[in-house]
Amino acid sequence: MEVQHCFILEKSGKFLLFYLEGTTVMGALTIKDIAKICGVSVTTVSRALNNYPGINQETKDKIMEVVREKQFIPNNSARNLKKLENHSIAVLVKGVGNPFFQPMIATLEKFVHKQKYTFILQSVNDNEDEIEVASQLSLEKKPKGIVFLGGYFKHTEAKLRQLDLPCVICAVGSIDEKSSNVCSSVHVDDIRESYRIVDYLCKAGHKRIAIFAATREDKSISALRLEGYRRALADNGLPVCEELIRYSNEGENIYSMERGYHDMKKLLKERDDFTAIYAISDNMAMGICRALKEAGKRIPDDYSVAGFDGLDMSSYYIPTITTVKQPVREMAEAAAEILFDTIENGRGVQHRTFEGEMLIRESSRAIN
Amino acid sequence: MEVQHCFILEKSGKFLLFYLEGTTVMGALTIKDIAKICGVSVTTVSRALNNYPGINQETKDKIMEVVREKQFIPNNSARNLKKLENHSIAVLVKGVGNPFFQPMIATLEKFVHKQKYTFILQSVNDNEDEIEVASQLSLEKKPKGIVFLGGYFKHTEAKLRQLDLPCVICAVGSIDEKSSNVCSSVHVDDIRESYRIVDYLCKAGHKRIAIFAATREDKSISALRLEGYRRALADNGLPVCEELIRYSNEGENIYSMERGYHDMKKLLKERDDFTAIYAISDNMAMGICRALKEAGKRIPDDYSVAGFDGLDMSSYYIPTITTVKQPVREMAEAAAEILFDTIENGRGVQHRTFEGEMLIRESSRAIN
């Protein structure tokens, strides 16, 4: 196969691509120039580039050095470089280790690459302000847009406006009305979905339901899911027992199996006046199941357990976990679509609420 | 608190940072200039920037517009901008959805940010050539170094040299001798670790052990772990039954729970002449457990199950999974350390082999 040669020029951060077939482009380097610099024939350069036999190793090394030095890149890679502008999308994740975000990150990454954009991932620590992280990143890398995954999102409209970039907030509890004029969002209705699963437990005869929430101070999804819990109990004529609301400590890996496991052990030592445990993440629910199993309790015979999220894993666990499934892949796709719609078509802010799916599985049962 | 004001200048892709306290830096804009442009006092600009009350909304909007337009960014964010050069590290992952890579990605991401570099994540599809993906990325984003996670790594030395960037290959089966002159690596010895767990099963009395491997054509970690399996059987005087080697189909999500689940169902229909199943990933092992449970089989009474990787999750599963734990966080840290050692100190290629840890847990038992 004959090889087309090309040359890349960098100009103010953008790359210009020239295909050279013998002709010289002003200021660019052809295969002839490389031959001249190395004092060899064009054929020899071509042989070196294509890794053909019959060429002296020393000559080849010399040619390759010049090629590298001048940033001349041969054929295949170059062919793919149609859209070489410096475009990127940044995804900021609060809780990058949380498996809930994993299919979202994978979906976003694929979508972004299909659009020939670079994918920048940045985790935001619990004590960091995502907008400040975004501002800094925006200065450094000039992404064309940002997706925020998770976290707490109550920033002033002015602060959001200062970012001055298309943004989509995904799987974040809620944003206030003013912020929603600036940022698009994709989420489930956490109050409603949480209500749904607690209402199911109530109607299944459970009158004492423990809930594993985030910290007492949380103002994000945990607060909303807790609100759903309270409303469902109230509508079913059940009192809220504050001792059955289990908050996490600051700094714990709040939504993890580990936390569910340790806090369940603690709860079992403290009291036994409940028949069901609702964790606001499947991860915690699985940790809770493990703690119950180690304490010799049977699920769902002794205790019903319910989670939230619908992680793939929750359908392979023994027992399978009763949960509300969030359509994470669809949500991530929607976030990416909205973002590109804004970047490329100038579309304004959009908000999409997805419906969760209630999955009643092995970990829970009716007791009435 | 008095606020320090600063100004950012972009110059050939790099940012220069000036702290301004009343003084004018040549060519830069001070808070005074902004006040002049807007026809207001310095105090008013300061009030607007700090979101203080007692300022007319219209004036504030006008000031903020000028600020945005001139890319003047106030205090907090700017303080963090000490190292604003355009440095980034790229991580290329083959199998971005695999939970095995998740703590590695999280660890790398944190390490990279601590060094004030940008973290670029890129997934590589199974049918893509990671070096071509890296070449393209390298042209577009000019990362200072690359970490490759997973995949098949048999590239010619010349091809690797052409990348001309510090590279670390992490959790990839093995690299050939010549490649190892160009790229650093961090891994476990897959043959030895696989041997270890199969040897344990043999010594526990299992004479017919099924193995769930990747595709028949695989030349990467699956081939190595299969080799460990064959050697362990041989050393224990056991014949290899080719029908008990279960390969995956092309295009399946090879290391997933789903695959373990479906292929176990199939295996149970075909034959029952085995007492143990060894899956080359914990994910598969958990899917296998689920399939056994649905078929009414007891673990480990009817079948012993073993995995590989030591995912956190495998210790919360019911039953907990016997496995070989790879020290993923330490491996990712080592990969990052080696990379920065090369980038910042010019250190040469380094190779580190980590030891796995054998974890005998509930999913397996001795039958002799």
XYZ file of C-alpha atoms in Angstrom:
736
model
C 0.000 0.000 0.000
C 1.286 3.401 -0.890
C 1.392 5.684 2.060
C 0.137 9.231 2.094
C 2.329 11.534 4.076
C 1.156 14.449 6.017
C 2.344 17.190 8.237
C 0.939 18.800 11.332
C 1.365 22.451 12.121
C 0.455 23.895 15.441
C -1.031 27.333 15.362
C -2.345 29.039 18.453
C -3.297 25.788 20.103
C -5.042 24.406 17.057
C -3.573 21.930 14.652
C -3.579 22.268 10.940
C -3.217 19.167 8.893
C -1.612 19.015 5.466
C -1.491 15.992 3.264
C 1.710 16.138 1.286
C 2.342 14.168 -1.797
C 5.615 15.491 -3.040
C 4.479 19.084 -3.026
C 5.828 21.526 -0.527
C 3.414 23.456 1.601
C 4.779 26.797 2.690
C 6.520 26.468 5.977
C 5.763 22.763 6.251
C 8.119 19.859 5.967
C 7.713 17.213 3.292
C 9.133 13.749 3.102
C 11.643 15.338 0.647
C 12.822 17.774 3.316
C 13.359 14.959 5.740
C 15.319 13.089 3.079
C 17.424 16.187 2.519
C 18.074 16.759 6.239
C 19.162 13.167 6.647
C 21.088 13.022 3.402
C 19.161 10.005 2.140
C 16.677 9.297 -0.636
C 12.925 9.756 -0.367
C 12.537 5.976 -0.756
C 14.760 5.428 2.259
C 12.661 7.773 4.370
C 9.541 5.985 3.225
C 11.102 2.620 4.090
C 12.012 3.836 7.553
C 8.538 5.233 8.173
C 6.876 2.051 7.079
C 9.249 -0.213 8.898
C 10.256 -2.041 5.704
C 13.328 -4.258 5.716
C 16.524 -3.523 3.790
C 17.485 -0.343 5.563
C 20.499 0.231 7.760
C 19.493 0.497 11.450
C 21.644 3.563 12.048
C 20.108 5.389 9.087
C 16.672 4.391 10.244
C 17.313 5.668 13.767
C 18.547 8.958 12.386
C 15.511 9.374 10.170
C 13.143 8.513 12.984
C 14.838 11.024 15.219
C 14.338 13.808 12.692
C 10.768 12.692 12.161
C 10.102 12.801 15.883
C 11.885 16.068 16.344
C 9.937 17.772 13.582
C 6.690 16.225 14.729
C 6.144 14.653 11.371
C 3.665 11.869 11.866
C 3.074 9.189 9.281
C -0.116 7.889 7.746
C -2.494 5.911 9.951
C -2.627 8.106 13.000
C -2.832 11.175 10.825
C -5.809 9.901 8.878
C -7.838 9.906 12.044
C -6.969 13.463 12.833
C -9.760 15.082 10.916
C -11.047 17.126 13.759
C -7.982 18.159 15.627
C -9.213 21.274 17.260
C -8.547 21.533 20.915
C -12.061 20.629 22.096
C -12.769 19.022 25.388
C -15.590 18.295 27.821
C -14.896 18.145 31.533
C -16.746 15.894 33.923
C -16.522 16.778 37.605
C -17.486 14.001 39.987
C -18.139 14.232 43.680
C -17.587 10.643 44.823
C -15.503 9.252 41.971
C -15.156 5.919 43.812
C -18.922 5.406 44.012
C -19.946 2.591 41.631
C -23.173 4.445 40.973
C -21.229 6.962 38.873
C -19.210 4.370 37.038
C -21.649 3.542 34.209
C -22.364 7.263 33.966
C -18.684 8.092 33.527
C -18.268 5.285 30.995
C -21.344 6.431 29.038
C -20.266 10.077 29.039
C -16.723 9.167 28.036
C -17.937 7.201 25.035
C -20.371 9.865 23.965
C -17.750 12.599 24.229
C -15.246 10.620 22.167
C -17.811 9.874 19.519
C -18.078 13.639 19.130
C -14.267 13.805 18.796
C -13.872 15.773 21.987
C -11.331 15.057 24.688
C -12.737 13.787 27.968
C -11.350 15.386 31.102
C -12.258 13.740 34.380
C -11.842 15.518 37.657
C -12.918 14.401 41.080
C -14.098 16.964 43.570
C -13.475 16.256 47.231
C -16.312 16.502 49.700
C -14.880 19.670 51.190
C -14.253 21.359 47.836
C -16.525 23.804 46.067
C -17.322 22.340 42.648
C -17.758 25.746 41.052
C -14.317 26.884 42.128
C -12.841 23.649 40.826
C -14.732 24.219 37.590
C -13.538 27.825 37.294
C -9.950 26.803 37.647
C -10.287 23.931 35.200
C -12.066 26.206 32.794
C -9.144 28.637 32.804
C -6.571 25.927 32.393
C -8.217 23.707 29.842
C -10.959 25.803 28.315
C -13.432 22.954 28.004
C -16.455 23.592 25.792
C -18.780 22.365 28.513
C -18.989 20.745 31.911
C -21.027 17.922 33.394
C -21.316 17.852 37.183
C -21.984 14.434 38.678
C -23.197 14.258 42.246
C -22.553 16.676 45.030
C -24.441 19.484 46.604
C -25.624 22.181 44.308
C -26.748 25.382 45.914
C -24.642 28.063 44.320
C -25.691 31.621 43.671
C -26.864 32.404 40.193
C -24.071 35.000 39.905
C -21.439 32.426 40.721
C -22.817 30.023 38.158
C -23.027 32.771 35.560
C -19.406 33.589 36.118
C -18.469 30.136 34.851
C -19.941 31.247 31.553
C -19.901 27.748 30.062
C -22.626 25.290 29.078
C -23.183 23.115 32.148
C -25.323 20.110 32.947
C -25.884 18.933 36.490
C -26.550 15.219 36.615
C -27.791 13.046 39.491
C -27.669 15.929 41.911
C -30.573 16.232 44.319
C -32.076 19.465 43.147
C -31.033 22.908 42.107
C -32.758 26.043 43.147
C -34.920 27.993 40.801
C -32.367 30.661 39.978
C -29.571 28.199 39.293
C -31.908 26.383 36.962
C -31.899 29.444 34.722
C -28.168 28.960 34.211
C -27.509 25.198 34.324
C -29.303 22.349 32.636
C -30.087 19.306 34.741
C -30.863 15.600 34.512
C -32.111 13.748 37.535
C -34.783 11.606 39.149
C -37.275 13.038 41.609
C -35.580 11.840 44.787
C -38.511 12.620 47.064
C -40.964 10.782 44.859
C -38.751 7.732 44.247
C -37.881 7.440 47.907
C -41.544 7.788 48.814
C -42.338 4.974 46.409
C -40.062 2.411 48.040
C -40.948 3.362 51.629
C -44.624 3.309 50.744
C -44.158 -0.218 49.393
C -42.521 -1.290 52.684
C -45.336 0.294 54.721
C -48.028 -1.386 52.634
C -46.135 -4.679 53.042
C -46.849 -4.369 56.770
C -43.594 -2.859 58.044
C -44.352 -0.342 60.777
C -40.812 0.256 62.058
C -38.451 1.028 59.209
C -34.869 2.129 59.852
C -33.316 4.422 57.254
C -29.597 4.819 56.522
C -29.121 8.418 55.357
C -26.044 10.599 54.804
C -24.922 13.144 57.404
C -27.383 15.049 59.554
C -26.268 18.269 57.803
C -26.800 16.963 54.259
C -28.894 19.251 52.058
C -28.673 17.172 48.902
C -30.096 13.823 47.750
C -30.015 12.386 51.247
C -32.230 15.188 52.578
C -34.653 14.630 49.705
C -34.798 10.860 50.140
C -35.300 11.347 53.853
C -38.165 13.705 53.068
C -39.718 10.989 50.865
C -39.371 8.568 53.783
C -41.072 10.954 56.200
C -43.930 11.656 53.804
C -44.539 7.969 53.082
C -44.660 7.145 56.793
C -47.045 10.043 57.414
C -49.361 9.028 54.558
C -49.456 5.515 55.966
C -50.320 6.818 59.423
C -46.979 5.791 60.923
C -44.955 7.921 63.338
C -41.336 8.796 62.567
C -38.962 7.380 65.185
C -35.933 9.674 65.097
C -33.694 6.939 66.543
C -34.351 4.822 63.470
C -32.919 7.550 61.242
C -29.266 6.556 61.038
C -27.014 9.398 59.954
C -23.422 8.875 58.869
C -20.462 10.606 60.400
C -18.634 13.304 58.509
C -15.805 11.920 56.424
C -17.125 8.378 56.240
C -17.480 6.894 52.803
C -21.190 7.594 53.163
C -22.774 5.523 50.418
C -20.419 2.538 50.653
C -20.890 -1.136 51.530
C -18.406 -0.617 54.325
C -20.519 2.052 55.954
C -23.706 -0.031 55.617
C -21.894 -2.994 57.137
C -20.436 -1.178 60.141
C -23.491 0.920 60.935
C -25.758 -2.134 60.707
C -23.583 -3.975 63.222
C -23.889 -0.988 65.505
C -27.655 -0.728 65.034
C -28.119 -4.423 65.860
C -26.261 -3.941 69.111
C -28.383 -0.925 70.043
C -31.913 -2.066 69.257
C -34.171 -4.581 67.539
C -37.457 -2.689 67.327
C -37.652 -2.619 63.525
C -38.506 -5.078 60.768
C -37.108 -3.337 57.721
C -34.027 -1.317 56.800
C -34.051 1.126 53.918
C -30.630 2.341 52.760
C -30.433 5.290 50.388
C -27.885 3.378 48.256
C -27.696 -0.248 47.084
C -24.105 -0.365 48.188
C -25.130 0.280 51.771
C -27.981 -2.204 51.435
C -25.511 -4.941 50.457
C -23.239 -4.072 53.374
C -26.306 -4.238 55.620
C -27.189 -7.701 54.288
C -23.666 -8.885 54.995
C -23.826 -7.595 58.585
C -27.219 -9.264 59.111
C -25.894 -12.540 57.733
C -22.904 -12.427 60.081
C -25.252 -11.774 62.999
C -27.131 -14.939 62.065
C -30.213 -13.072 60.825
C -32.157 -14.217 57.783
C -33.198 -11.928 54.965
C -36.071 -11.350 54.368
C -37.440 -13.667 57.104
C -36.028 -11.663 60.014
C -35.481 -8.324 58.289
C -36.454 -6.828 54.958
C -33.781 -4.723 53.264
C -34.248 -2.155 50.512
C -31.753 -0.011 48.648
C -31.747 2.781 46.098
C -30.033 3.177 42.680
C -30.509 -0.204 41.013
C -26.810 -0.952 40.545
C -26.243 -3.867 38.151
C -24.592 -5.675 41.015
C -27.761 -5.585 43.133
C -29.371 -8.133 40.803
C -26.497 -10.622 41.287
C -26.285 -10.292 45.052
C -27.630 -13.091 47.248
C -30.319 -12.082 48.061
C -31.116 -9.820 45.124
C -31.811 -6.339 46.475
C -35.198 -4.608 46.444
C -34.509 -1.134 45.111
C -35.492 1.805 42.940
C -33.513 1.733 39.745
C -32.269 5.009 38.302
C -31.794 4.765 34.521
C -28.149 5.832 34.811
C -27.056 5.200 31.227
C -30.062 7.023 29.785
C -29.474 9.872 32.224
C -25.823 10.189 31.247
C -26.752 10.087 27.544
C -29.327 12.793 28.106
C -26.785 14.934 29.950
C -24.348 14.611 27.059
C -27.032 15.295 24.456
C -28.174 18.423 26.236
C -24.597 19.624 26.605
C -23.761 19.180 22.918
C -27.087 20.638 21.919
C -26.094 23.764 23.825
C -22.507 23.835 22.560
C -23.182 23.123 18.916
C -26.709 24.394 18.367
C -26.861 27.130 20.972
C -29.916 25.578 22.630
C -30.853 27.068 25.975
C -31.074 25.459 29.378
C -33.012 22.191 29.556
C -34.249 20.082 32.472
C -35.118 16.418 32.327
C -36.563 14.327 35.132
C -36.346 10.577 34.692
C -38.684 8.056 36.235
C -37.212 5.443 38.579
C -38.247 1.790 38.405
C -39.352 -0.032 41.548
C -37.793 -3.491 41.714
C -39.214 -5.786 44.388
C -36.751 -8.617 44.843
C -35.568 -11.252 47.298
C -34.361 -8.968 50.091
C -37.829 -7.870 51.193
C -41.169 -9.492 51.990
C -44.681 -8.688 53.149
C -45.292 -9.361 56.832
C -48.987 -8.631 57.129
C -11.524 39.927 54.991
C -9.802 42.164 52.499
C -9.674 40.631 49.089
C -6.576 40.485 46.985
C -7.231 41.083 43.350
C -5.391 39.474 40.566
C -5.321 39.200 36.860
C -4.720 36.380 34.469
C -2.990 36.847 31.152
C -2.925 34.178 28.563
C 0.246 33.897 26.620
C 0.826 31.154 24.091
C -1.381 28.712 25.921
C 0.167 29.404 29.291
C -1.285 31.612 31.936
C 0.557 34.277 33.791
C -0.788 35.386 37.086
C -0.451 38.864 38.540
C -1.560 39.899 41.965
C -2.657 43.470 41.816
C -3.008 45.660 44.800
C -3.654 49.024 43.332
C -0.595 48.895 41.109
C -0.881 48.536 37.387
C 1.000 45.766 35.733
C 1.956 46.590 32.163
C -0.724 45.377 29.833
C -2.810 43.963 32.623
C -6.053 45.240 33.983
C -6.414 46.310 37.595
C -9.485 46.726 39.660
C -8.953 50.459 39.001
C -9.201 49.929 35.254
C -12.424 48.051 35.673
C -13.765 50.866 37.822
C -12.759 53.332 35.104
C -14.345 51.316 32.302
C -17.580 51.048 34.242
C -17.524 54.616 35.496
C -17.784 53.584 39.139
C -15.533 53.637 42.208
C -13.034 50.944 43.149
C -15.154 50.194 46.220
C -18.170 49.521 44.034
C -16.201 47.072 41.898
C -14.989 45.368 45.027
C -18.559 45.169 46.355
C -19.772 43.645 43.131
C -16.954 41.092 43.056
C -17.592 40.073 46.620
C -21.331 39.969 46.295
C -21.834 42.517 49.087
C -25.211 44.201 49.500
C -25.871 47.898 48.885
C -25.083 47.946 45.213
C -27.501 48.617 42.390
C -28.245 45.406 40.429
C -27.778 47.096 37.064
C -24.367 48.468 38.052
C -23.379 45.088 39.397
C -24.418 43.321 36.181
C -22.421 45.803 34.150
C -19.320 45.336 36.295
C -19.620 41.558 36.177
C -19.951 41.684 32.425
C -16.716 43.635 32.082
C -15.035 41.311 34.537
C -16.131 38.279 32.564
C -15.234 39.840 29.261
C -11.746 40.707 30.410
C -11.296 37.362 32.108
C -10.568 39.050 35.364
C -11.108 36.436 38.048
C -11.408 37.374 41.663
C -9.541 36.100 44.682
C -10.236 32.552 45.839
C -10.029 30.732 42.571
C -6.987 32.725 41.612
C -5.110 31.869 44.769
C -5.161 28.248 43.749
C -3.764 28.986 40.350
C -0.140 28.777 41.283
C 0.761 26.263 38.678
C -1.312 27.125 35.705
C 0.792 25.638 32.998
C -0.970 23.403 30.607
C 0.165 20.087 32.107
C -1.813 16.933 31.870
C -1.553 13.179 32.318
C -3.638 10.870 30.184
C -4.970 7.534 31.373
C -6.073 5.106 28.679
C -8.305 2.290 29.881
C -9.300 -0.836 28.047
C -12.485 -1.853 29.866
C -13.518 1.408 31.505
C -16.693 -0.213 32.859
C -14.763 -2.910 34.732
C -14.976 -2.250 38.496
C -11.461 -3.599 38.832
C -10.130 -0.400 37.248
C -12.327 1.899 39.288
C -10.154 2.267 42.407
C -7.150 2.537 40.089
C -8.717 5.393 38.147
C -9.756 7.109 41.392
C -6.259 6.709 42.864
C -4.540 7.966 39.720
C -6.923 10.871 39.424
C -6.190 11.997 42.976
C -2.458 11.615 42.586
C -2.429 13.557 39.333
C -4.431 16.405 40.820
C -2.198 16.576 43.847
C 0.600 17.260 41.378
C -1.533 20.027 39.833
C -1.814 18.245 36.526
C -5.022 17.786 34.576
C -6.348 14.255 34.370
C -7.501 13.096 30.952
C -9.388 9.833 30.831
C -9.854 7.958 27.611
C -11.356 4.553 27.086
C -9.971 2.328 24.383
C -12.372 -0.062 22.709
C -11.475 -3.728 22.412
C -10.925 -3.394 18.688
C -8.782 -0.271 18.937
C -5.014 -0.084 19.031
C -4.029 1.694 22.248
C -0.849 3.113 20.762
C -2.703 4.764 17.909
C -5.208 6.190 20.355
C -2.292 7.429 22.448
C -0.548 8.991 19.428
C -3.601 10.922 18.490
C -4.258 12.055 22.024
C -0.650 13.033 22.381
C -0.878 15.320 19.365
C -4.096 16.894 20.485
C -3.468 17.352 24.165
C 0.274 17.002 24.581
C 0.076 15.155 27.888
C 3.324 14.896 29.830
C 2.831 11.181 30.309
C 0.462 8.288 29.790
C -0.752 5.420 31.957
C -2.201 2.422 30.128
C -4.665 0.357 32.150
C -5.541 -3.104 30.914
C -5.522 -4.372 27.391
C -3.154 -6.355 25.277
C 0.335 -5.018 25.000
C 2.476 -6.451 22.262
C 3.603 -3.491 20.246
C 6.860 -3.160 18.408
C 9.563 -1.230 20.158
C 9.670 1.220 17.216
C 5.983 1.940 17.568
C 6.335 2.566 21.273
C 9.370 4.762 20.722
C 7.417 6.868 18.280
C 5.089 7.887 21.094
C 8.093 9.527 22.660
C 6.404 10.117 26.000
C 6.907 8.680 29.474
C 4.546 5.714 29.686
C 3.568 3.270 32.383
C 1.660 0.103 31.627
C -0.428 -0.993 34.573
C -2.292 -4.254 35.204
C -1.493 -5.531 31.750
C -0.485 -9.178 31.506
C 3.074 -8.802 30.346
C 5.113 -6.847 27.909
C 7.818 -8.264 25.759
C 11.440 -7.641 26.483
C 11.964 -4.953 23.875
C 8.864 -3.000 24.871
C 10.119 -3.075 28.425
C 13.053 -0.951 27.328
C 10.622 1.803 26.391
C 7.716 1.581 28.812
C 7.648 1.223 32.577
C 5.263 -1.312 34.049
C 3.402 -2.206 37.221
C 1.693 -5.547 37.539
C 1.255 -8.803 39.415
C 2.718 -12.037 38.123
C -0.465 -13.468 36.643
C 0.925 -16.953 36.094
C 2.184 -17.216 39.661
C -0.954 -15.754 41.299
C -3.232 -17.935 39.236
C -1.086 -20.967 40.043
C -1.422 -20.126 43.719
C -5.218 -20.230 43.809
C -5.556 -23.310 41.588
C -2.907 -25.073 43.653
C -4.962 -24.297 46.769
C -8.074 -25.826 45.143
C -6.118 -28.932 44.103
C -4.666 -29.394 47.564
C -8.187 -28.956 48.978
C -9.105 -32.116 47.113
C -10.676 -30.737 43.951
C -9.709 -32.863 40.958
C -12.079 -31.423 38.360
C -11.853 -27.643 38.288
C -13.638 -25.616 35.620
C -12.012 -22.321 34.615
C -13.764 -19.282 33.143
C -11.217 -17.571 30.888
C -11.463 -14.808 28.264
C -11.598 -15.629 24.540
C -9.712 -18.557 23.051
C -7.552 -16.057 21.131
C -6.578 -13.956 24.158
C -2.848 -13.355 24.510
C -3.019 -11.185 27.608
C -3.832 -11.778 31.290
C -6.309 -14.513 30.495
C -3.645 -16.540 28.667
C -1.287 -16.083 31.611
C -3.851 -17.056 34.234
C -4.786 -20.066 32.144
C -1.115 -21.007 32.029
C -0.994 -20.806 35.844
C -4.040 -23.095 35.958
C -2.420 -25.650 33.640
C 0.829 -25.654 35.591
C -0.903 -26.061 38.948
C -2.934 -29.005 37.672
C 0.202 -30.592 36.205
C 2.173 -30.145 39.418
C -0.656 -31.774 41.332
C -0.725 -34.710 38.922
C -4.112 -33.780 37.488
C -4.992 -33.947 33.788
C -6.356 -30.860 32.009
C -9.877 -31.443 30.685
C -10.231 -29.053 27.748
C -14.037 -29.083 28.066
C -13.712 -27.541 31.509
C -11.890 -24.538 30.063
C -14.727 -22.138 29.347
C -13.821 -19.441 26.870
C -15.932 -16.378 26.298
C -17.302 -15.300 22.969
C -15.887 -12.286 21.202
C -17.680 -9.078 22.099
C -19.110 -10.347 25.380
C -18.406 -8.268 28.429
C -15.783 -10.859 29.286
C -14.996 -10.173 32.932
C -18.535 -9.240 34.026
C -21.010 -10.759 36.464
C -23.409 -11.117 33.576
C -21.013 -13.322 31.658
C -20.255 -15.476 34.724
C -23.973 -15.852 35.345
C -24.955 -16.860 31.812
C -22.008 -19.125 31.140
C -22.490 -20.904 34.466
C -26.119 -21.613 33.592
C -24.922 -23.069 30.326
C -22.205 -25.149 31.965
C -24.679 -26.611 34.470
C -26.900 -27.744 31.608
C -23.987 -29.376 29.797
C -22.192 -31.269 32.540
C -21.719 -31.831 36.248
C -18.329 -33.554 36.366
C -16.553 -30.858 38.375
C -16.483 -29.751 42.002
C -14.927 -26.302 41.718
C -15.135 -23.316 39.408
C -12.308 -20.819 39.122
C -13.156 -17.545 37.374
C -10.344 -15.212 36.359
C -12.291 -12.246 37.818
C -14.293 -11.782 41.026
C -17.080 -10.278 39.001
C -17.523 -13.496 37.094
C -17.230 -15.492 40.318
C -20.161 -13.555 41.810
C -22.247 -14.103 38.675
C -21.389 -17.798 38.924
C -22.549 -17.911 42.558
C -25.829 -16.312 41.572
C -26.395 -18.877 38.789
C -25.588 -21.743 41.195
C -27.986 -20.341 43.788
C -30.781 -20.103 41.195
C -30.116 -23.716 40.189
C -30.614 -24.721 43.819
C -26.929 -25.543 44.381
C -25.200 -24.729 47.645
C -21.848 -22.978 47.860
C -19.422 -24.352 48.980
C -21.243 -27.614 49.823
C -22.032 -28.550 46.228
C -19.459 -26.418 44.423
C -16.460 -24.365 45.469
C -16.048 -21.044 43.671
C -12.900 -18.912 43.421
C -12.262 -15.584 41.740
C -9.369 -13.280 41.012
C -8.736 -9.563 41.790
C -9.948 -9.140 45.350
C -12.574 -6.485 44.586
C -13.818 -4.778 47.763
C -17.229 -6.082 46.906
C -16.096 -9.709 47.077
C -15.784 -9.424 50.846
C -19.402 -8.270 51.217
C -20.911 -10.869 48.920
C -22.837 -13.795 50.417
C -20.835 -16.019 50.387
C -17.612 -14.013 50.579
C -15.465 -14.951 47.586
C -12.192 -16.891 47.763
C -9.788 -14.929 45.592
C -6.324 -13.531 44.973
C -6.265 -9.868 45.872
C -4.281 -7.505 43.683
C -3.151 -4.441 45.634
C -4.840 -2.103 43.162
C -4.435 1.165 45.039
C -0.743 0.538 45.712
C -0.269 -0.466 42.081
C -1.922 2.708 40.818
C 0.148 4.818 43.234
C 3.305 3.124 42.025
C 2.342 3.743 38.409
C 1.825 7.437 39.130
C 5.050 7.686 41.127
C 7.074 6.099 38.361
C 5.463 8.355 35.779
C 6.211 11.557 37.689
C 9.676 10.331 38.527
C 10.292 10.045 34.798
C 8.632 13.346 33.916
C 10.121 15.494 36.636
C 13.393 13.779 37.466
C 14.180 12.179 34.147
C 14.381 8.723 35.714
C 14.522 5.837 33.246
C 12.186 2.942 32.742
C 11.163 1.035 35.887
C 9.313 -2.237 36.410
C 7.512 -3.260 39.562
C 5.869 -6.586 40.265
C 3.447 -6.684 43.168
C 2.597 -9.717 45.214
C -1.028 -10.883 45.315
C -2.697 -11.977 48.523
C -4.526 -15.297 48.700
C -7.858 -14.923 50.504
C -9.593 -18.171 51.409
C -13.175 -17.329 52.218
C -16.697 -18.766 52.376
C -17.126 -19.700 48.722
C -14.693 -22.625 48.805
C -14.007 -25.648 50.997
C -11.774 -28.680 51.257
C -13.399 -31.908 50.082
C -10.750 -34.436 50.975
